[in-house]
Every structure is written in structure tokens, then in C-alpha cells.
Coordinates of C-alpha atoms in Angstrom, one line a residue:
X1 CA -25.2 -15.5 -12.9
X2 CA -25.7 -19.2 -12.1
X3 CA -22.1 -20.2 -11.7
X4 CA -21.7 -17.0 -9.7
X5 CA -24.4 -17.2 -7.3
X6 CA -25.9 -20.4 -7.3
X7 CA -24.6 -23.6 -5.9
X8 CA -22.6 -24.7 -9.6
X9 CA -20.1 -22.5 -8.4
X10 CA -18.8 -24.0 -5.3
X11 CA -18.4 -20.5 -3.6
X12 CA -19.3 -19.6 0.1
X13 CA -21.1 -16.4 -1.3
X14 CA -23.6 -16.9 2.2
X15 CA -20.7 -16.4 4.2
X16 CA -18.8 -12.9 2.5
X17 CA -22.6 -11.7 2.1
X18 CA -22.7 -12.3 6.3
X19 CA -19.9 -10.9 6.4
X20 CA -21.1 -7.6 5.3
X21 CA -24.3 -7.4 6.5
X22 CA -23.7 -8.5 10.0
X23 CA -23.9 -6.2 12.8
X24 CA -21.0 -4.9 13.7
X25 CA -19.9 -6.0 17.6
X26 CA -18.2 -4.1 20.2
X27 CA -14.9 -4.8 19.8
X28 CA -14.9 -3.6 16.2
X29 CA -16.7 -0.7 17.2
X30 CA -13.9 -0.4 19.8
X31 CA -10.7 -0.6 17.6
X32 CA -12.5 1.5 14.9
X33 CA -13.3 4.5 17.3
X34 CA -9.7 4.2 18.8
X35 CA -8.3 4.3 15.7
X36 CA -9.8 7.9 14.8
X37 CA -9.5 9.4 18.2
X38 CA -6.2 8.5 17.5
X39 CA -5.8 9.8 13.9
X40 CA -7.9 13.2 15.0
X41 CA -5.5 13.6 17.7
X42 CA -2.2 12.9 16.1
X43 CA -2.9 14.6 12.7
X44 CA -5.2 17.6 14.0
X45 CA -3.0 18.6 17.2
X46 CA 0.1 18.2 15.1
X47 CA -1.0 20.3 11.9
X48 CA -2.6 22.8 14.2
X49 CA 0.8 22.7 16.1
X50 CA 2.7 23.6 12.2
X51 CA -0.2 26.1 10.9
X52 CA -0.1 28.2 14.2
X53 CA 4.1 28.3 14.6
X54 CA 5.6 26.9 11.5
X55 CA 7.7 24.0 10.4
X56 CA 10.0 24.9 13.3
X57 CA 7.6 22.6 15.8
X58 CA 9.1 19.6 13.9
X59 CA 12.7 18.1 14.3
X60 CA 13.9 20.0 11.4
X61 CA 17.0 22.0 11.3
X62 CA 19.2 23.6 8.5
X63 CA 21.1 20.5 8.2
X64 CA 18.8 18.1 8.3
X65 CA 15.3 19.6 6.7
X66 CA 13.0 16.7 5.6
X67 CA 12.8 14.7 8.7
X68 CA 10.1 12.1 9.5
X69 CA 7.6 13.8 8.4
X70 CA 9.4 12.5 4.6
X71 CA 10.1 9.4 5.6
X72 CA 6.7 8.5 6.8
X73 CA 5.6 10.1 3.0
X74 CA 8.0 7.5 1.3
X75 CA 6.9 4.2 3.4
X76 CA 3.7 5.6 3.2
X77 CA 3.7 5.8 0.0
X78 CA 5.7 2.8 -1.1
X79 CA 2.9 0.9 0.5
X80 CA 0.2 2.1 -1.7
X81 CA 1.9 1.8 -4.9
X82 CA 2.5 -2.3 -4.0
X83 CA -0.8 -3.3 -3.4
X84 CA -2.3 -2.4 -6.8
X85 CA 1.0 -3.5 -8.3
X86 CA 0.7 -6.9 -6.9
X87 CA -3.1 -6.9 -7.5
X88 CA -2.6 -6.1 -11.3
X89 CA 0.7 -8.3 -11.9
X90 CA -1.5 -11.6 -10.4
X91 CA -3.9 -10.8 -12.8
X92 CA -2.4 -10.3 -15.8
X93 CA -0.4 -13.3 -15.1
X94 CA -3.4 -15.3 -14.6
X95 CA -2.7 -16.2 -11.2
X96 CA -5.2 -18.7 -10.1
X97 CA -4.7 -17.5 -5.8
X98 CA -4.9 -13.7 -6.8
X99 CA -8.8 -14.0 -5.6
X100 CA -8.2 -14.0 -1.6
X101 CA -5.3 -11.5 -1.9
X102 CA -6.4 -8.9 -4.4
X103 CA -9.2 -7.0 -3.2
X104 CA -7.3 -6.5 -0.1
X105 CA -4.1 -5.2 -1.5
X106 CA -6.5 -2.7 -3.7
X107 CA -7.5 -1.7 -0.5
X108 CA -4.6 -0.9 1.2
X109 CA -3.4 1.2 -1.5
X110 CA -6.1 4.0 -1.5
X111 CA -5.6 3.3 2.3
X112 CA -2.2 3.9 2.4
X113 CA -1.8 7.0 -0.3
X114 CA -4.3 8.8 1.9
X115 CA -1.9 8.7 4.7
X116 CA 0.9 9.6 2.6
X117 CA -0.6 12.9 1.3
X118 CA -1.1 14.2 4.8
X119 CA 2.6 14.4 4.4
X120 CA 3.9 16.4 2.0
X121 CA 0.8 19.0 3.2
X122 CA 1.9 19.7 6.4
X123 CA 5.5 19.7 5.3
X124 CA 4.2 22.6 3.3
X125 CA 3.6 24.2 6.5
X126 CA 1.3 27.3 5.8
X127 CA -1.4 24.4 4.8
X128 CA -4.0 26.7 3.4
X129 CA -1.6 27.5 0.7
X130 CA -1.1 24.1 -0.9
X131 CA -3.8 24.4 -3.3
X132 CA -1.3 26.7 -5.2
X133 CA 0.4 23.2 -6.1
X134 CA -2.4 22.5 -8.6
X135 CA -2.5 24.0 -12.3
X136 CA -4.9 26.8 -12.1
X137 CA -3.2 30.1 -13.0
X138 CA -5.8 32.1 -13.7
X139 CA -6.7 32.1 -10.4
X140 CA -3.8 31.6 -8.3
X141 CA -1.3 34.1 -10.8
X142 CA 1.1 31.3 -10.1
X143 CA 1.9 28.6 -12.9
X144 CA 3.9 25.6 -10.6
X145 CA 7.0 24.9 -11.4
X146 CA 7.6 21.9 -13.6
X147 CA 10.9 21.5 -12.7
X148 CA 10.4 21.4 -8.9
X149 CA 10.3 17.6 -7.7
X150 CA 7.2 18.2 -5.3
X151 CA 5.2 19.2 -8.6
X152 CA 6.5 15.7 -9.7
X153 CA 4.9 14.0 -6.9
X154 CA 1.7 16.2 -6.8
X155 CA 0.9 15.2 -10.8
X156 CA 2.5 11.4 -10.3
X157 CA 0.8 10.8 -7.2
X158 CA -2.7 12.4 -7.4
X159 CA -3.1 10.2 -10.9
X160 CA -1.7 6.9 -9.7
X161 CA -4.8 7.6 -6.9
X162 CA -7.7 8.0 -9.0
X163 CA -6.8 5.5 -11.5
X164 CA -6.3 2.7 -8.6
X165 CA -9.5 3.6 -7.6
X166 CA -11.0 3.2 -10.5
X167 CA -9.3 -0.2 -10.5
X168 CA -11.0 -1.1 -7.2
X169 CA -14.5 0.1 -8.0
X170 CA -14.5 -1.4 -11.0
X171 CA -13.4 -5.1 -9.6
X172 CA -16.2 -4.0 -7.1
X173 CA -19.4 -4.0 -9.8
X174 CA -19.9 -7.7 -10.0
X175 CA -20.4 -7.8 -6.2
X176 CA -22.0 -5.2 -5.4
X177 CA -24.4 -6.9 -8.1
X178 CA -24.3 -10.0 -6.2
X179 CA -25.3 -7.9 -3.0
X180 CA -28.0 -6.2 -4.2
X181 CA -29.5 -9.2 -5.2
X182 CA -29.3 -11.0 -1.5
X183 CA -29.8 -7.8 0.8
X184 CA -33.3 -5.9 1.5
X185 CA -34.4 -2.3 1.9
X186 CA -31.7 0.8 1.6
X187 CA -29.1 -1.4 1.1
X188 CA -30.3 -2.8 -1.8
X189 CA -31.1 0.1 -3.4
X190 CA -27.4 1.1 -2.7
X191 CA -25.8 -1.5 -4.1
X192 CA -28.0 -1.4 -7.3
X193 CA -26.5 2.2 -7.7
X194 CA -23.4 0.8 -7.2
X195 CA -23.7 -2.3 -9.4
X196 CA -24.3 -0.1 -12.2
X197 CA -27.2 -2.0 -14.3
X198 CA -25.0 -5.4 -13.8
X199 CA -27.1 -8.9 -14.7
X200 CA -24.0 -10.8 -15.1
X201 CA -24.4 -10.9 -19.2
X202 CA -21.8 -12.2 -21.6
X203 CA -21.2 -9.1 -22.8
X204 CA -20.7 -7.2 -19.8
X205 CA -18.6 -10.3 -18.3
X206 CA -16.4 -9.7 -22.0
X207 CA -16.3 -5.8 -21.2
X208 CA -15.4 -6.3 -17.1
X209 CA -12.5 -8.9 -18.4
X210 CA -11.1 -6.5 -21.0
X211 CA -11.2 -3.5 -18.8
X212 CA -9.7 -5.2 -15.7
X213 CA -6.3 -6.4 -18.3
X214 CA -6.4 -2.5 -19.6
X215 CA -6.3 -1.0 -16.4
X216 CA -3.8 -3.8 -15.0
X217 CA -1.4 -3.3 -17.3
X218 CA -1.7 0.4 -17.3
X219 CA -1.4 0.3 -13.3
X220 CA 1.8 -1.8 -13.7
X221 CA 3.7 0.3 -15.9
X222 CA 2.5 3.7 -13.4
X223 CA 3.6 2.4 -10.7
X224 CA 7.4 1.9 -11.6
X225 CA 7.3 5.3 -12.7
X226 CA 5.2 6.9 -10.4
X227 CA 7.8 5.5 -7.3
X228 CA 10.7 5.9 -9.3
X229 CA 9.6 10.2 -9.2
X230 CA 9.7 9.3 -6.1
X231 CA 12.9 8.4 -5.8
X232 CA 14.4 11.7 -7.9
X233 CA 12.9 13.6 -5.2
X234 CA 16.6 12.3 -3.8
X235 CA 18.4 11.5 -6.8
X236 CA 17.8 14.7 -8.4
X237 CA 19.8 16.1 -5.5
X238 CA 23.4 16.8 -4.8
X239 CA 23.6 14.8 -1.6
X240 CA 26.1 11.9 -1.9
X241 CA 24.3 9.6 -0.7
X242 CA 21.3 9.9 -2.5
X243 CA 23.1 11.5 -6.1
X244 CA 22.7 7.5 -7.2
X245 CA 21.3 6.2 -10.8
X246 CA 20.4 2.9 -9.1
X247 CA 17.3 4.6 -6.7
X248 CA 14.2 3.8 -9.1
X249 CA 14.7 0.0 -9.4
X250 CA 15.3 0.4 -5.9
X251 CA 12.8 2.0 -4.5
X252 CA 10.4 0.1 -6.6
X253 CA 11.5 -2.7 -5.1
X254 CA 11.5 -1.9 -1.8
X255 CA 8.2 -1.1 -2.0
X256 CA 6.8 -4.1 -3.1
X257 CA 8.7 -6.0 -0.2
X258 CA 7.3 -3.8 2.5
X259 CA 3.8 -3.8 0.5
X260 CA 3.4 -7.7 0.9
X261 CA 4.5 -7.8 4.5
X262 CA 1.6 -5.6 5.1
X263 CA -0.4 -7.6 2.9
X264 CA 0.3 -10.7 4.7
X265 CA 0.0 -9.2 8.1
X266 CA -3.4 -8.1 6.4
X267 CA -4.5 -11.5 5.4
X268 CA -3.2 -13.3 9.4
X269 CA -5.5 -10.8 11.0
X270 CA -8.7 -11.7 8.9
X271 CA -7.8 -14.9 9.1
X272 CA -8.0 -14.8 12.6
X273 CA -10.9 -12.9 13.7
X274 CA -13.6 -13.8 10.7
X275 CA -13.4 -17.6 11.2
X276 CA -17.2 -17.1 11.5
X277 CA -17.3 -16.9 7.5
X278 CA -15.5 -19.8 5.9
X279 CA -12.7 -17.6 5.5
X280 CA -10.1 -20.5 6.1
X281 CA -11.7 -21.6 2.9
X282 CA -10.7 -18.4 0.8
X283 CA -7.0 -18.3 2.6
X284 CA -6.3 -21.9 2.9
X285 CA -2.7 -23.0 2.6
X286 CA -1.8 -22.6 -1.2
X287 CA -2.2 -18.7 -0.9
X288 CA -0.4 -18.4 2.6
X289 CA 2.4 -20.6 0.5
X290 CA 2.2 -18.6 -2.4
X291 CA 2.4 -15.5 -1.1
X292 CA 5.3 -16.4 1.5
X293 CA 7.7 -17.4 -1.4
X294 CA 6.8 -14.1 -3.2
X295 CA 7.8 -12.0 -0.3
X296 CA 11.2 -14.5 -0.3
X297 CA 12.2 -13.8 -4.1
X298 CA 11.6 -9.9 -3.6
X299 CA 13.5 -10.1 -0.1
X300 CA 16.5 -11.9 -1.9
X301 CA 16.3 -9.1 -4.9
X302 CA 16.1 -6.3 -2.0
X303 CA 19.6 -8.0 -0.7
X304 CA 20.9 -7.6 -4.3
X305 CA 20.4 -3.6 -4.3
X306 CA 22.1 -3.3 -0.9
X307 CA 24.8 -5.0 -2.0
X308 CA 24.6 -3.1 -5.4
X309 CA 24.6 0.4 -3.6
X310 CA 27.2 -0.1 -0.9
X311 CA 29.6 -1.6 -4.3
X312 CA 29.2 2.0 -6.3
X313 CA 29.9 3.4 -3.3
X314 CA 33.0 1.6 -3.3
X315 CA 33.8 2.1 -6.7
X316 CA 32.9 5.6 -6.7
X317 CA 35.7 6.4 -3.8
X318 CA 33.4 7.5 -1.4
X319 CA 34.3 5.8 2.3
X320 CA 32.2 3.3 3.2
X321 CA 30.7 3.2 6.4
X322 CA 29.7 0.4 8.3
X323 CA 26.9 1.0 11.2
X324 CA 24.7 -1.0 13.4
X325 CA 21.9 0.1 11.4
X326 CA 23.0 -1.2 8.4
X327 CA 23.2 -4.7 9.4
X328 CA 19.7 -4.5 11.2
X329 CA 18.7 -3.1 7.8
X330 CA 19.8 -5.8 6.2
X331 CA 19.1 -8.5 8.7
X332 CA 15.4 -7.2 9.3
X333 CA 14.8 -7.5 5.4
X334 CA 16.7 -9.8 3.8
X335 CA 18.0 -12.3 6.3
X336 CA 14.6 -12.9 8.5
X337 CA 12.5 -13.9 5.1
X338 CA 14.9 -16.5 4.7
X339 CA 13.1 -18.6 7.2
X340 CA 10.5 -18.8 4.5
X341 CA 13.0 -21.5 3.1
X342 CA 10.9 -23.7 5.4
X343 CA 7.7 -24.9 4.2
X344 CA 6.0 -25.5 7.5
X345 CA 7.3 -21.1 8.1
X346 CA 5.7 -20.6 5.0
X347 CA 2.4 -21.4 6.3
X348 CA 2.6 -20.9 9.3
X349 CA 0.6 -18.0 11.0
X350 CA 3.0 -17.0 13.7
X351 CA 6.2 -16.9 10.9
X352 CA 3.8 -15.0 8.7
X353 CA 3.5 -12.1 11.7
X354 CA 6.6 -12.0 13.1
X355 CA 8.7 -11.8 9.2
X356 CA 5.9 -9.2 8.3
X357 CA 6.6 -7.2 11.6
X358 CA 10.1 -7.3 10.8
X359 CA 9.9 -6.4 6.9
X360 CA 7.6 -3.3 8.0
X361 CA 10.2 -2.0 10.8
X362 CA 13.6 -2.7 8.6
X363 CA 11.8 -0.6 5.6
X364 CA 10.7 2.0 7.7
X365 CA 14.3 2.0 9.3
X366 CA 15.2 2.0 5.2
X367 CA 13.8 5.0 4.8
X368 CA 14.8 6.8 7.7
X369 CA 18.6 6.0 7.4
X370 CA 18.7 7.2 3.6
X371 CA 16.7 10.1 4.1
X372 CA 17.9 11.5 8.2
X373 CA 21.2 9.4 7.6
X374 CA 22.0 10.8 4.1
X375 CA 21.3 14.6 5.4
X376 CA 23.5 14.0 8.6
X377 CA 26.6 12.3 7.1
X378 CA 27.1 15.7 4.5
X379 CA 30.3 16.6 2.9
X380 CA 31.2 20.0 4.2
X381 CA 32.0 20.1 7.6
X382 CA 30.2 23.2 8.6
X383 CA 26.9 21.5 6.9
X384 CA 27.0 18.5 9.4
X385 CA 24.2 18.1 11.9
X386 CA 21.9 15.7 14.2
X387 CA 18.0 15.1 14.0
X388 CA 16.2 14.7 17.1
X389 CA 12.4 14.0 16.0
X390 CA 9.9 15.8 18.5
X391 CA 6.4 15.6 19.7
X392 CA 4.8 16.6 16.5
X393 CA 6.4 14.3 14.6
X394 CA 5.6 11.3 16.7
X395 CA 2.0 12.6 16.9
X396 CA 2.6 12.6 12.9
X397 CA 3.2 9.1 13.2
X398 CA 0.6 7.9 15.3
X399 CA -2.2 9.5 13.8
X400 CA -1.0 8.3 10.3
X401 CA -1.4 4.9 11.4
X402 CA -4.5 5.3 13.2
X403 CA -5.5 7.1 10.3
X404 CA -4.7 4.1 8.8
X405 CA -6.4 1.6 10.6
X406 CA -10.1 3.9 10.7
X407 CA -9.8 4.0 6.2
X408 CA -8.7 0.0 6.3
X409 CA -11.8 -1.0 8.4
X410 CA -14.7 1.4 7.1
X411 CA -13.5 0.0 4.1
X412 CA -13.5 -3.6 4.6
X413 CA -16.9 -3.7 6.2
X414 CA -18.8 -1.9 3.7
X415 CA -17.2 -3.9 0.7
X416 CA -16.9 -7.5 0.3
X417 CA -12.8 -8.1 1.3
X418 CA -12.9 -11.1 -0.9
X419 CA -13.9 -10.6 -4.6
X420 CA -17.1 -12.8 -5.2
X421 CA -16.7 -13.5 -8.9
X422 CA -12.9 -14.0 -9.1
X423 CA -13.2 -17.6 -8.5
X424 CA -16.0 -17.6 -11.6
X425 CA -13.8 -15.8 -14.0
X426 CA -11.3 -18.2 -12.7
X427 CA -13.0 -21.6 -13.6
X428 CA -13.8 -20.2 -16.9
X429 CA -10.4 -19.8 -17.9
X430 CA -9.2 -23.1 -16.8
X431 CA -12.1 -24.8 -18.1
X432 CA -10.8 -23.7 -21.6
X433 CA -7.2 -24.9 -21.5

């Protein structure tokens, strides 16, 4: 464990193991509790609200009945599949600047399908009946229905979960070895648990390696198919503007866009409030770079499917229709990461916020214009209707981000945010080309 641990291997290991084991100050203490006063609030008062008087508490109407509560589950959701996607892509591609991005994005994806699965359960609306959704007939006396799209998502969803988890723990063992091995008391004892037996062996380093390219390339190929069931939750349908073959690709990649703008708003806040711990050192220019001009290739493909859907429209003879909100789409998501062009934007800390702000808002405006918009705009006259979202469903939102915020933090103090051996494994491949 030498080049892991000792001073061979160049790594700030003190400063991560600080990191972990420092006391935890007041103001994190502060945004933490906000954060689940906030989540406890918004989620409990609203799926008290829709458990005591029904689904009727929410915007909803019979035109118009997924509402926000279904777009939240789809950005939601299209964050979590991105950050294990990107995680897994960087390393099977060998990506020497996955190490300061990676355990983050992991991170964010358990984070984020969390918050997504709040969804769909209150959407249910009697909430004490949604275990039915699982496969258990001989109790229930209900087999699901395979052919219901909701099933799709329960099965797709629940697996892409555990199996990202899995991911994450197991990128986790080597650290928590390294852990054990520099803390005292309970928390040693903990993190031998968690390390699992690990002394760093040749072997085990052999067994880590091979399991971490299984499980990558496994996690790449679920989660195109795991968001595209996603997206026939829509296409499936007889709406016209969701009845579209093009939907998977484009969901898919709509998700990865909106999952490295969190990502990168991810990596500006540690950035600027861990200074403390050499942090500049793990996200120093090259991975700021890096990751700006990934954003700017998927932002440019994103452009492609917009112009891809409104053309079948076209060709398909349905009227186009041409809205504010379709050029804020398109200029929140496409035309802002352009600035990235610039290399001094590319690095630069305030660009990096402000593009990631926008990328979030124009998805989550994505999602609400296919999913409200598409339901609105129907073709039978006596079918047409407005959505007005009401207090439940903001309360929805709220505590979905707080929700958010509580998960990302517990997380991220009690595990290493920066993978301790990635810059090992990383050497010892580039020391043999």
C-alpha cells in the first residue's frame, strides 16, 4: 500500500483524511439541518396533504393529469442516471481526470434517484398501497401488470439503484482501507467493517480493477435503457407530441447534459468551501477544462435533437408552433454552453456557475413543456385544458431539493468525496505504456 499511502505516491491523502474526520462547524451544521426541515416539511405536509384528500390537492385535472409532480420524477431522475453514466464511461475509457469527478457524480446518483422515487409514490396517491407494485402475488392476489409503463419504471429503476450502489461501495473499499488505517477508536473499527479485509494485495488490486470495468460497462449499457423506459412512459402514448421514435436517444441525452451541470455546480461549491484541504490540487484546471468541453459537445448534440424533433414535426404535418419557451429552451441549453468556446470560460469559476444554473433551469423547463405542454396543446378540442401547479406541488419541489441537499452532504462527510486510490491505479497504467 506504499504508493497508495505513503509519500511515493505524491497524494494529499492528510488532507481528504482531514477532511473526514474534522469536526463539523456551524455553518454546515446549519445548511444540513435547513436542508431536512425543509425536506420534512415539503415532502411530509405535502404527502399528508395527498394521503388524507387524494390526488385532487395537486394541479391535476382531467386534461392535464401528470403534472409536476412527473416532471420533477423525470429531471429527477435524469440526474441520477448521468452521474454513474459519466462515472463508468471515464473509466472505461481510461480517463486520466476521472479521479476528482467520479466519486462525486456516484454520489449524486443514489442522491438524486431517492428524490425521484418520492415521486411516482405520491403520484400513486393512496401511498400505503404502492407496495402492490412489487411482484409478490401470493400475498397481495395481484400479479402487476407487465404491460403498464409504471411497472417499467418500478423494475428499471429499482435495479439501476442497487447496482450503482454497488458501484459506489465498491469504488469505496480501498478508502475506507486507507481510513481505517489513519483513524482511532469506533471509527476504526467502522471502516475495517467497511474495508472488507482490504491490505492493498496484488490480487485484490487485480479483483477491484476487473470488477470496477464489469460493473462500468454493465452500468453503461443500463442506463440508456433504463432512461429510454423512461421515455415510453410518453412514447408509448397517443399524445402527439410525445407519440415520437426519437424520445430514447433523447432523453438519454438530455440527461447527461443536465447531469454534468450539476456535476460541475457540484465540483465549484467544494472547490470553494474545502480550500482548507488541498482541494485546488484534486480540481485544478485540466479537470475544470475537461469537464467544460464535455458539457459543450453534449450541449451541441442536445441542439441536434431539438432541431431533429421540431423537423418530424414538420414532416409529419403536424403545425409547428413557435413559443417563447421554446427559444429559452433552446437558448438556456444549447446557446449559453457555447461560451465554453472560450478557454479562460472554461475555467473559470463564475462561467462554470452561471452555464450550470442555466443548463439545470432550461432542462427542468424541458421537461415541463413536453410533459404540461404536450397534455395542454391536445387534439380534440373538448380535451384541451390549463395547469396551474398548487401548493402541494411546490412544497413537492422544495422538499425534493432539500431532500436533496440533506442525502448530498451526510454523504459527503462520512465518505471520502475524492477517491484515494484513483490516482494509484492511475500511475500504474501509464507507467506501462
Amino acid at each position: 500500500m506504499k504508493d497508495v499511502t505513503g509519500e511515493e505516491g505524491n497524494y494529499p491523502i492528510a488532507s481528504i483524511v482531514a477532511a473526514v474526520g474534522k469536526p463539523i462547524n456551524g455553518l454546515w451544521w446549519g445548511v444540513f439541518t435547513v436542508a431536512w426541515v425543509v425536506a420534512l416539511c415539503g415532502l411530509g405536509w405535502s404527502g399528508y396533504q395527498i394521503a388524507m384528500e387524494g390526488v385532487g390537492v395537486l394541479g391535476v385535472n382531467n386534461s392535464v393529469p401528470w403534472g409536476l409532480d412527473v416532471v420533477h420524477f423525470v429531471f429527477w431522475i435524469g440526474l441520477g442516471h448521468a452521474g454513474t453514466l459519466i462515472s463508468a464511461v471515464l473509466w472505461l475509457t481510461r480517463q486520466s481526470w476521472r479521479g476528482p469527478i467520479a466519486r462525486g457524480a456516484e454520489l449524486m446518483t443514489l442522491c438524486a434517484v431517492i428524490c425521484a422515487a418520492v415521486f411516482p409514490i405520491v403520484h400513486v396517491g393512496r401511498i400505503w398501497m404502492t407496495w402492490l407494485a412489487s411482484p409478490m402475488p401470493e400475498i397481495s392476489g395481484v400479479w402487476p401488470d407487465l404491460a403498464s409503463p409504471i411497472l417499467w419504471d418500478v423494475m428499471a429503476v429499482s435495479t439501476y439503484f442497487f447496482l450503482s450502489l454497488i458501484y459506489w461501495y465498491l469504488g469505496l473499499i480501498p478508502d475506507f482501507a486507507v481510513l481505517r488505517d489513519h483513524c482511532n477508536g469506533k471509527r476504526r473499527r467502522w471502516y475495517g467493517l467497511l474495508a472488507l479485509g482490504w491490505q492493498g494485495k496484488a490480487h485484490q488490486w487485480r479483483a477491484f480493477i476487473g470488477c470496477n470495468g464489469i460493473f462500468a460497462a454493465l452500468l453503461t449499457a443500463l442506463v440508456v435503457s433504463v432512461h429510454s423506459v423512461v421515455s415510453y412512459d410518453f412514447a408509448v402514448t397517443q399524445v402527439a407530441d410525445w407519440h415520437l421514435s426519437i424520445f430514447p436517444p433523447y432523453f438519454v441525452v438530455g440527461a447527461i447534459l443536465s447531469g454534468l451541470a450539476m456535476i460541475q455546480l457540484i465540483l465549484v461549491c467544494v472547490r470553494r468551501f474545502m480550500k482548507q484541504f488541498a482541494i485546488q490540487e484534486f480540481l485544478n484546471k485540466k479537470v475544470l477544462d475537461y469537464s467544460s468541453r464535455l458539457l459543450l459537445c453534449v450541449a451541441l448534440g442536445m441542439g441536434c435533437f431539438y432541431f431533429w424533433e421540431q423537423l418530424s414535426k414538420l414532416l409529419s404535418g403536424t403545425e409547428w408552433h413557435s413559443s417563447p419557451l421554446i427559444w429559452l429552451i433552446f437558448g438556456l441549453n444549447v446557446l449559453v454552453p457555447q461560451i465554453y468556446w472560450i478557454k479562460k470560460c472554461r475555467i473559470s469559476r463564475i462561467c462554470m456557475v452561471l452555464v450550470s444554473v442555466a443548463v439545470l433551469i432550461g432542462m427542468w423547463l424541458e421537461r415541463f413543456w413536453i410533459i404540461v405542454g404536450g397534455l395542454e396543446a391536445s387534439e380534440l378540442p373538448g380535451a384541451i385544458g390549463n395547469y396551474t401547479a398548487s401548493m402541494v406541488d411546490w412544497a413537492m419541489c422544495l422538499g425534493s431539493i432539500g431532500l436533496f441537499i440533506g442525502l448530498y452532504m451526510g454523504g459527503a462527510r462520512l465518505t471520502p468525496f475524492f477517491s484515494l486510490c484513483e490516482n494509484y491505479l492511475t500511475r500504474k497504467e501509464h507507467r506501462h505504456e
